[in-house]
Tab-separated table of C-alpha atoms in Angstrom:
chain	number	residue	atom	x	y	z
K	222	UNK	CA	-2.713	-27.614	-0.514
K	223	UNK	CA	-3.848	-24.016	-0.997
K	224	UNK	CA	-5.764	-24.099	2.342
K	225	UNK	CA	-2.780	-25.293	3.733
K	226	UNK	CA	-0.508	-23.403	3.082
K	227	UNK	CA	-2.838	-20.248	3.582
K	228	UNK	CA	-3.250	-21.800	7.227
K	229	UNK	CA	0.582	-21.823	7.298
K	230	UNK	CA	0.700	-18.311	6.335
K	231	UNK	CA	-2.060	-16.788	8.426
K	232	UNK	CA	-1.149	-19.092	11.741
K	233	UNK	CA	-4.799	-18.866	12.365
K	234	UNK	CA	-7.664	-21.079	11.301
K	235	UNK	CA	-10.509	-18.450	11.665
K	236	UNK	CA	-8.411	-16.231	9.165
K	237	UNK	CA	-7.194	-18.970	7.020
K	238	UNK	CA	-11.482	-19.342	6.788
K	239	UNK	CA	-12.141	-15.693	5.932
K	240	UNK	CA	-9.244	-15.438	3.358
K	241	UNK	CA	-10.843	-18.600	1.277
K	242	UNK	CA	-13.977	-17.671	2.175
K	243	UNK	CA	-15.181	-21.123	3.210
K	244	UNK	CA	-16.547	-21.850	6.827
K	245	UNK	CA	-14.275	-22.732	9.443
K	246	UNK	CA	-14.875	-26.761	10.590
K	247	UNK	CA	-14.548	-27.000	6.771
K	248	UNK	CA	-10.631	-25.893	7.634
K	249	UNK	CA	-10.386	-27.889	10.569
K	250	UNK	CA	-11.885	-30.981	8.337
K	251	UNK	CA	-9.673	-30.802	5.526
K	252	UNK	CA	-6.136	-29.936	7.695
K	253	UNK	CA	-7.386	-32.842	10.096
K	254	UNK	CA	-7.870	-35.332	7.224
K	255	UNK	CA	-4.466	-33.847	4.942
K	256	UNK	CA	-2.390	-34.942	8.027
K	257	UNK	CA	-4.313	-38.416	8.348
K	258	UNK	CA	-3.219	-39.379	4.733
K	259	UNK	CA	0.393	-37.804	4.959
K	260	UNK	CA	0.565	-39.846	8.387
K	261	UNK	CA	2.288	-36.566	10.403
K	262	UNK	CA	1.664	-33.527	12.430
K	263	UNK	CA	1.388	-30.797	10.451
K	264	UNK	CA	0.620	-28.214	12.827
K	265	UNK	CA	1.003	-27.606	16.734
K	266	UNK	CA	-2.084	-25.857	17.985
K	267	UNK	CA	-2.917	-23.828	20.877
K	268	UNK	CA	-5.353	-21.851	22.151
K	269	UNK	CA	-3.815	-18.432	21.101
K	270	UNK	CA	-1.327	-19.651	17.844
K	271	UNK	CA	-1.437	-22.228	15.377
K	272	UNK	CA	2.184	-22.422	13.982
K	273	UNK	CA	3.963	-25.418	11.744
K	274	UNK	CA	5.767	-28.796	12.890
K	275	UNK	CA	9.515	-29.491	11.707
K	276	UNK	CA	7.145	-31.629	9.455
K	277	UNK	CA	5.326	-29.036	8.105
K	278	UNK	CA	8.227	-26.800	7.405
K	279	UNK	CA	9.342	-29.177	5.083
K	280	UNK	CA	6.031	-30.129	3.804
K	281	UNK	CA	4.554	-26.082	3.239
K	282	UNK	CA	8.338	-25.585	1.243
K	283	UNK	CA	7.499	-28.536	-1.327
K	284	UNK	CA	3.608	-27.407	-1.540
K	285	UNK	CA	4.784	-23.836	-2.483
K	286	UNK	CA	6.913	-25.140	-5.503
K	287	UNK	CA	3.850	-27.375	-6.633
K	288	UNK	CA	1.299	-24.232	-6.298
K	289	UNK	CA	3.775	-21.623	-8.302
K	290	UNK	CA	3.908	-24.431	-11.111
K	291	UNK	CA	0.068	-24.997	-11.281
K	292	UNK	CA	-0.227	-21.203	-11.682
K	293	UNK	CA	2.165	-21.357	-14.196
K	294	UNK	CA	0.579	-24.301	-16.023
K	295	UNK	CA	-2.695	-22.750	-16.190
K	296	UNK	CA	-2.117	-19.557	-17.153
K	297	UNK	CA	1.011	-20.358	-19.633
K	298	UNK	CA	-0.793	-19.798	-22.819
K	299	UNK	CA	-3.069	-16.788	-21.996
K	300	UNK	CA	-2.513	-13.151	-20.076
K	301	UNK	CA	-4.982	-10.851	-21.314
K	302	UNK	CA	-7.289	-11.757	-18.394
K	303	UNK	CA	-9.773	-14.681	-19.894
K	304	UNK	CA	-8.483	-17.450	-17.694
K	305	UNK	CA	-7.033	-15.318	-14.969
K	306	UNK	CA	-9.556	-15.959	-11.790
K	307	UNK	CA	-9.029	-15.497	-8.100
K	308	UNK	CA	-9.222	-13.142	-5.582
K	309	UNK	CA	-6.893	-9.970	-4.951
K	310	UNK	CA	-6.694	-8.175	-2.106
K	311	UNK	CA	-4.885	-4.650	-2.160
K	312	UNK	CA	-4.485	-1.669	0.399
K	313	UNK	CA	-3.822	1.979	-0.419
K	314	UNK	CA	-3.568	5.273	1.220
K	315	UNK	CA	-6.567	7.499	1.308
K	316	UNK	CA	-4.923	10.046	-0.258
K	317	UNK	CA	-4.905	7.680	-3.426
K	318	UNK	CA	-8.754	7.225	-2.876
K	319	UNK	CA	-9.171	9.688	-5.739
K	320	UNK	CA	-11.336	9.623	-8.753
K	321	UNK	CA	-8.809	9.201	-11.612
K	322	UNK	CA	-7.096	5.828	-9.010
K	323	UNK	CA	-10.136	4.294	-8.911
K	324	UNK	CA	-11.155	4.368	-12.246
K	325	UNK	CA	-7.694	2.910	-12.837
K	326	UNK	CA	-8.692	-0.335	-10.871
K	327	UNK	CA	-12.036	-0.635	-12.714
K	328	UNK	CA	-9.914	-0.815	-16.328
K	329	UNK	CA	-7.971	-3.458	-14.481
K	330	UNK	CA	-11.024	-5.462	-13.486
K	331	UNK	CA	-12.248	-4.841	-16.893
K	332	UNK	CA	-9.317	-6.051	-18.575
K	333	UNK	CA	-8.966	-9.322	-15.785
K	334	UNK	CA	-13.308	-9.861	-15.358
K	335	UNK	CA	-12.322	-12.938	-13.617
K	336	UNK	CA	-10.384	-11.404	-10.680
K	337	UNK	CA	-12.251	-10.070	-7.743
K	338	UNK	CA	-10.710	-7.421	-6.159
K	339	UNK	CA	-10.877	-6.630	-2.353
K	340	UNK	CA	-9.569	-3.212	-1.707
K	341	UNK	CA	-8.758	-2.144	1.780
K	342	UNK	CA	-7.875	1.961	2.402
K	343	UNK	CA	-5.542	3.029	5.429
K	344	UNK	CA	-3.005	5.145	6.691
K	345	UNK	CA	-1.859	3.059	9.008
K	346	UNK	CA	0.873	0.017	8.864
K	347	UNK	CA	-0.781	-3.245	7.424
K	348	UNK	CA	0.349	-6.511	8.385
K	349	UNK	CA	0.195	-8.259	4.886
K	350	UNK	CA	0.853	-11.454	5.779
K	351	UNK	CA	-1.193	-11.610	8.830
K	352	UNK	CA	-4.250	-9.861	6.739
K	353	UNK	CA	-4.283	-11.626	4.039
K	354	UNK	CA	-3.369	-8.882	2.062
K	355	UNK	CA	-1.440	-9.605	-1.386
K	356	UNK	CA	-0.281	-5.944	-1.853
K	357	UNK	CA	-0.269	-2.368	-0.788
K	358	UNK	CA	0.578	0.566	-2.390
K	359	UNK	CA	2.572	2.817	-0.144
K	360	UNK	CA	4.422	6.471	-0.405
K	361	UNK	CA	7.714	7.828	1.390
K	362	UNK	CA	10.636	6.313	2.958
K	363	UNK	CA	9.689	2.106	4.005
K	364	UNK	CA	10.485	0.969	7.343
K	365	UNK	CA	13.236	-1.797	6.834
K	366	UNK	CA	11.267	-5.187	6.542
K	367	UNK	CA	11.121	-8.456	4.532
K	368	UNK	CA	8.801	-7.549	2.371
K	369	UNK	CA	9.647	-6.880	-1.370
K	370	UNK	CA	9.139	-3.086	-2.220
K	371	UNK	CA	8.812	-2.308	-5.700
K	372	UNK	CA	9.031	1.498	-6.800
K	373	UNK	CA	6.486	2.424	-9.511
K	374	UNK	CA	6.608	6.325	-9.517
K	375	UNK	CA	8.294	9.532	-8.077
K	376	UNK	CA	5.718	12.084	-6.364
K	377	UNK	CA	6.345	15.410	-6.124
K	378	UNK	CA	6.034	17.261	-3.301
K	379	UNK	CA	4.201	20.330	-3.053
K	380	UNK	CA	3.746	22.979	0.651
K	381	UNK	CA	0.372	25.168	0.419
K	382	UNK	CA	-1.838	26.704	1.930
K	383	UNK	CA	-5.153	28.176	1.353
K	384	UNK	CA	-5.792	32.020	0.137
K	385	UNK	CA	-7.281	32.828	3.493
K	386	UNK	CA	-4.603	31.543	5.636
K	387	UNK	CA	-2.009	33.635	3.882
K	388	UNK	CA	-4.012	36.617	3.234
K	389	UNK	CA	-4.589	36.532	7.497
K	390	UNK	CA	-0.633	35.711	8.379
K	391	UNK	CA	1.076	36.647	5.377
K	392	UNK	CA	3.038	34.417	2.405
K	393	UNK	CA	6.415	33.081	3.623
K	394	UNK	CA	8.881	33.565	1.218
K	395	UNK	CA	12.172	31.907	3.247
K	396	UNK	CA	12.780	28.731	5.283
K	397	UNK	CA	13.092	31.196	8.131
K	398	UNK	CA	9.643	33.051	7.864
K	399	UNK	CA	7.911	29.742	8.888
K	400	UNK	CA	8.753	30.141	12.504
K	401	UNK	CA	6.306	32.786	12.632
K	402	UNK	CA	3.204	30.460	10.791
K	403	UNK	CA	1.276	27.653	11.911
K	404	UNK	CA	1.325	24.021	10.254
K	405	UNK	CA	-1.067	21.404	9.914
K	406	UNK	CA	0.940	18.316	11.153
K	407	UNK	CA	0.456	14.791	10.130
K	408	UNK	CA	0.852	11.381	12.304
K	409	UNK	CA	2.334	9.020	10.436
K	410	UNK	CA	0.250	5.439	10.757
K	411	UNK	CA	3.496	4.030	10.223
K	412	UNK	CA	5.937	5.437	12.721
K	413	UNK	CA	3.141	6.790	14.691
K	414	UNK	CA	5.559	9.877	14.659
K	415	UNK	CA	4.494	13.770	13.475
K	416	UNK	CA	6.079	13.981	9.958
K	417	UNK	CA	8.666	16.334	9.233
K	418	UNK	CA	8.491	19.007	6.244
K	419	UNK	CA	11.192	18.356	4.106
K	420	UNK	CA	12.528	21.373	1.570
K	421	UNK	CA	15.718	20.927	-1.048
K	422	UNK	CA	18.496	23.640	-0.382
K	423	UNK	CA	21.129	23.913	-2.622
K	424	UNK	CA	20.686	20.399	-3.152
K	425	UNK	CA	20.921	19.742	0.660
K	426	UNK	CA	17.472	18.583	3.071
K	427	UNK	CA	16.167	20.473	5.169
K	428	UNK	CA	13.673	19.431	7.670
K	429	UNK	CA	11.129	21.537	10.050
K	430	UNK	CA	8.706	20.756	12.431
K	431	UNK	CA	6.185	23.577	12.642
K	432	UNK	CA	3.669	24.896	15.400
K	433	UNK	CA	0.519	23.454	14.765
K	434	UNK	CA	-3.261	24.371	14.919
K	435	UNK	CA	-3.993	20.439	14.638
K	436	UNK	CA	-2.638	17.152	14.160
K	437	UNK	CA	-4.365	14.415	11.718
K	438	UNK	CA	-3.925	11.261	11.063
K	439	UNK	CA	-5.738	10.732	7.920
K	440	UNK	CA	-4.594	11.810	4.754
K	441	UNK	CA	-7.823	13.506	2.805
K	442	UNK	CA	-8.495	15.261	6.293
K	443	UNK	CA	-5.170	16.256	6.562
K	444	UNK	CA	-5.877	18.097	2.684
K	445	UNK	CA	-8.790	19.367	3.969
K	446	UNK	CA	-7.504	20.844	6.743
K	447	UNK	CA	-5.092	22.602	4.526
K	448	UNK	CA	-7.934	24.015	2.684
K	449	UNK	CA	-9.786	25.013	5.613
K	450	UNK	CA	-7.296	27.514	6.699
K	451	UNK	CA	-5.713	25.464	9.696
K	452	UNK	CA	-2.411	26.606	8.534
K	453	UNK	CA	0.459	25.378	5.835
K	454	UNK	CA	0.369	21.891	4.448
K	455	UNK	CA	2.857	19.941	2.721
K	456	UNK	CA	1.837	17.339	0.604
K	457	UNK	CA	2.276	15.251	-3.042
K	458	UNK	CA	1.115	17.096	-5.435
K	459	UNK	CA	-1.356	13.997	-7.131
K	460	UNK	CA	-3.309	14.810	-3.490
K	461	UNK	CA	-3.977	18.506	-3.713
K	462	UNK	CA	-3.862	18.623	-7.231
K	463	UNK	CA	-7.335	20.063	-7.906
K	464	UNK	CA	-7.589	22.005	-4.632
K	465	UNK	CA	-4.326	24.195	-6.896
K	466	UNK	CA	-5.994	23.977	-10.070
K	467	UNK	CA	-9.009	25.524	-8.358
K	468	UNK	CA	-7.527	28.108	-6.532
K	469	UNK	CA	-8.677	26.776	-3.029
K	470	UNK	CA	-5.060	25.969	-2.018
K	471	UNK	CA	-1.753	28.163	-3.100
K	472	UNK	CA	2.044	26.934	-3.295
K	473	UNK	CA	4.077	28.497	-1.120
K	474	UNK	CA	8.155	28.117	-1.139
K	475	UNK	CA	8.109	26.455	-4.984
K	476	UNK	CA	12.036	27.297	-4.817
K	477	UNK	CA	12.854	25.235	-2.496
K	478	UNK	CA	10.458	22.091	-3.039
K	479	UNK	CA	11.316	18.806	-1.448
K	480	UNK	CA	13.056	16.136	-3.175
K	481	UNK	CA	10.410	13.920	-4.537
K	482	UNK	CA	8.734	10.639	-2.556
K	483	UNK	CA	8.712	7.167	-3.942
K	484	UNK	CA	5.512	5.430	-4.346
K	485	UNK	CA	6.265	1.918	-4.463
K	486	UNK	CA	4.202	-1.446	-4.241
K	487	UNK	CA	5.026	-3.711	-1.326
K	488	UNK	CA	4.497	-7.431	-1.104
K	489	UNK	CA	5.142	-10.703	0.657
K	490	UNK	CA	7.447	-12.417	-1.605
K	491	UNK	CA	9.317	-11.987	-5.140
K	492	UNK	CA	9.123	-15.608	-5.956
K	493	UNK	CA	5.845	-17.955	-5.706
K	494	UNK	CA	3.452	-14.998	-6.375
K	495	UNK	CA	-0.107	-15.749	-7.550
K	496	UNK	CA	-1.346	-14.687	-11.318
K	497	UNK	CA	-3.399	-12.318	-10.436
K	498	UNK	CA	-1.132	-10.431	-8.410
K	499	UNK	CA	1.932	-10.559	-10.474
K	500	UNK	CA	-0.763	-9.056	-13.330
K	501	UNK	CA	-1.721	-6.667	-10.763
K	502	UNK	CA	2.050	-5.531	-10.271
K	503	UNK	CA	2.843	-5.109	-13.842
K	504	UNK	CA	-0.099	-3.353	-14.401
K	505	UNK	CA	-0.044	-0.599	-11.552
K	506	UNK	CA	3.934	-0.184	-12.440
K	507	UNK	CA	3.322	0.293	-15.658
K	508	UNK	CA	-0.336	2.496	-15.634
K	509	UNK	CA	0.464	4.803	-12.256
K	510	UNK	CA	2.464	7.489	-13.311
K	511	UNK	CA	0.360	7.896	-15.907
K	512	UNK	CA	-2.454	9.153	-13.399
K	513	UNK	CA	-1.141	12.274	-12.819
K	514	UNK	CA	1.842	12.877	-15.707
K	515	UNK	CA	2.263	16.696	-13.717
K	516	UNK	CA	2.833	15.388	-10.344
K	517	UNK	CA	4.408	11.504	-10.939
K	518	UNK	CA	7.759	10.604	-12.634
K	519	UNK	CA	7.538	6.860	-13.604
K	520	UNK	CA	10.242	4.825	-11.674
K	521	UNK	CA	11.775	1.519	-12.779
K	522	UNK	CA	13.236	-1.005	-11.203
């Protein structure tokens, strides 16, 4: 039933293989021999798409229910991680591909020793459900979708730049003065759009695109750029963080910061969700802002 309905999920047998880690013909054998004993179709197969029959609508609705209570049965009397197994597979930014996040995940892996985590890191837009992917952690304003976005944490926003850039082209001190500096600009993976600079004016946003010396599309090389002297950067502040405690970078227009960015966790459905990752959830929500108490506000649902 769980290769099923992973099959249903993916629409692909080769990915359905990779996600369970078990060979291919093993899929084909066991989908080919579940629809021999149920005495239907359960899926209409091409060359290009593997998607359900009316049969297996009905049939991949009913196996759901019976997975979500097995879960529930066998992890009903215990949560601290002894009889939670499985695999998890998360995404997350680069610019969260710090020290202090990752040793984060390896308390969580301590605390679960049974769950085997599969992290993926990307700027770009992830396809969860066609990746296999349980959950990604994700920052800024979501493209409407149906997956289930849960905030765990405000960022704050910070615009730098480093000490040689200004010292060259001076420290702009208005909204105004930027017109005359250079920006490092950032493509967003998501939109595949430059992002805006955003700055809070008597409670009012202000956006501005400036001239650029380069355009990135990676978040650590968009930091480093920054500290390279490229030009201005704006960025949250859990990403530059040590580049301002060690002088390498320098705030710039603190009067007029942005309104902060949610960081929120996205995933495929609220209802139906496997131990491991509704652990996972609870977890991150509650152990995030934590990470960086200067630069995070926690955010509850």
């Amino acid at each position: 039933m769980r290769l099923f309905a992973r099959l249903a999920e993916l629409g692909s047998f080769t990915k359905a293989a990779e996600s369970l880690e078990i060979g291919r013909p093993q899929v084909t054998r066991y989908i080919q021999e579940l629809e021999k004993s149920l005495g239907v179709r359960l899926f209409q197969r091409t060359t290009r798409k593997v998607a359900l029959t009316a049969e297996g609508e009905l049939f991949y609705q009913r196996v759901q229910e019976i997975l979500a209570a097995i879960s529930a049965a066998t992890t009903m009397f215990d949560r601290t991680g002894a009889t939670l197994v499985g695999r998890l597979r998360v995404d997350i930014p680069t610019a969260f591909a710090q020290m202090e996040f990752i040793k984060c995940l390896k308390e969580f892996t301590d605390t679960f020793p049974g769950i085997n985590m599969v992290l993926g890191v990307t700027d770009r837009a992830v396809d969860l459900v066609g990746e296999g992917i349980d959950c990604a952690l994700r920052i800024g304003d979501l493209p409407d979708s149906t997956l289930i976005a849960r905030p765990i944490a405000m960022a704050t926003m910070v615009t730098c730049a480093a000490p040689e850039y200004l010292n060259a082209h001076g420290r702009p001190e208005t909204l105004e003065d930027l017109v005359a500096h250079r920006g490092v600009n950032f493509l967003s993976g998501q939109s595949n759009r430059t992002l805006p600079w955003h700055f809070l004016v008597q409670g009012q946003d202000r956006t501005f695109v400036s001239s650029t010396a380069i355009t990135v599309t990676e978040s650590n090389a968009y930091v480093q750029c920054g500290v390279s002297g490229f030009g201005i950067i704006q960025a949250p502040g859990i990403t530059v963080a040590e580049h301002l405690d060690s002088g390498a970078l320098v705030e710039i227009l603190e009067s007029c910061r942005p309104a902060p960015r949610p960081v929120s966790l996205l995933y495929p459905s609220r209802t139906h969700l496997a131990p491991q990752v509704q652990v996972f959830i609870e977890w991150l929500q509650a152990r995030f802002p934590q990470l960086h108490t200067a630069w995070l506000d926690r955010q509850d649902e």
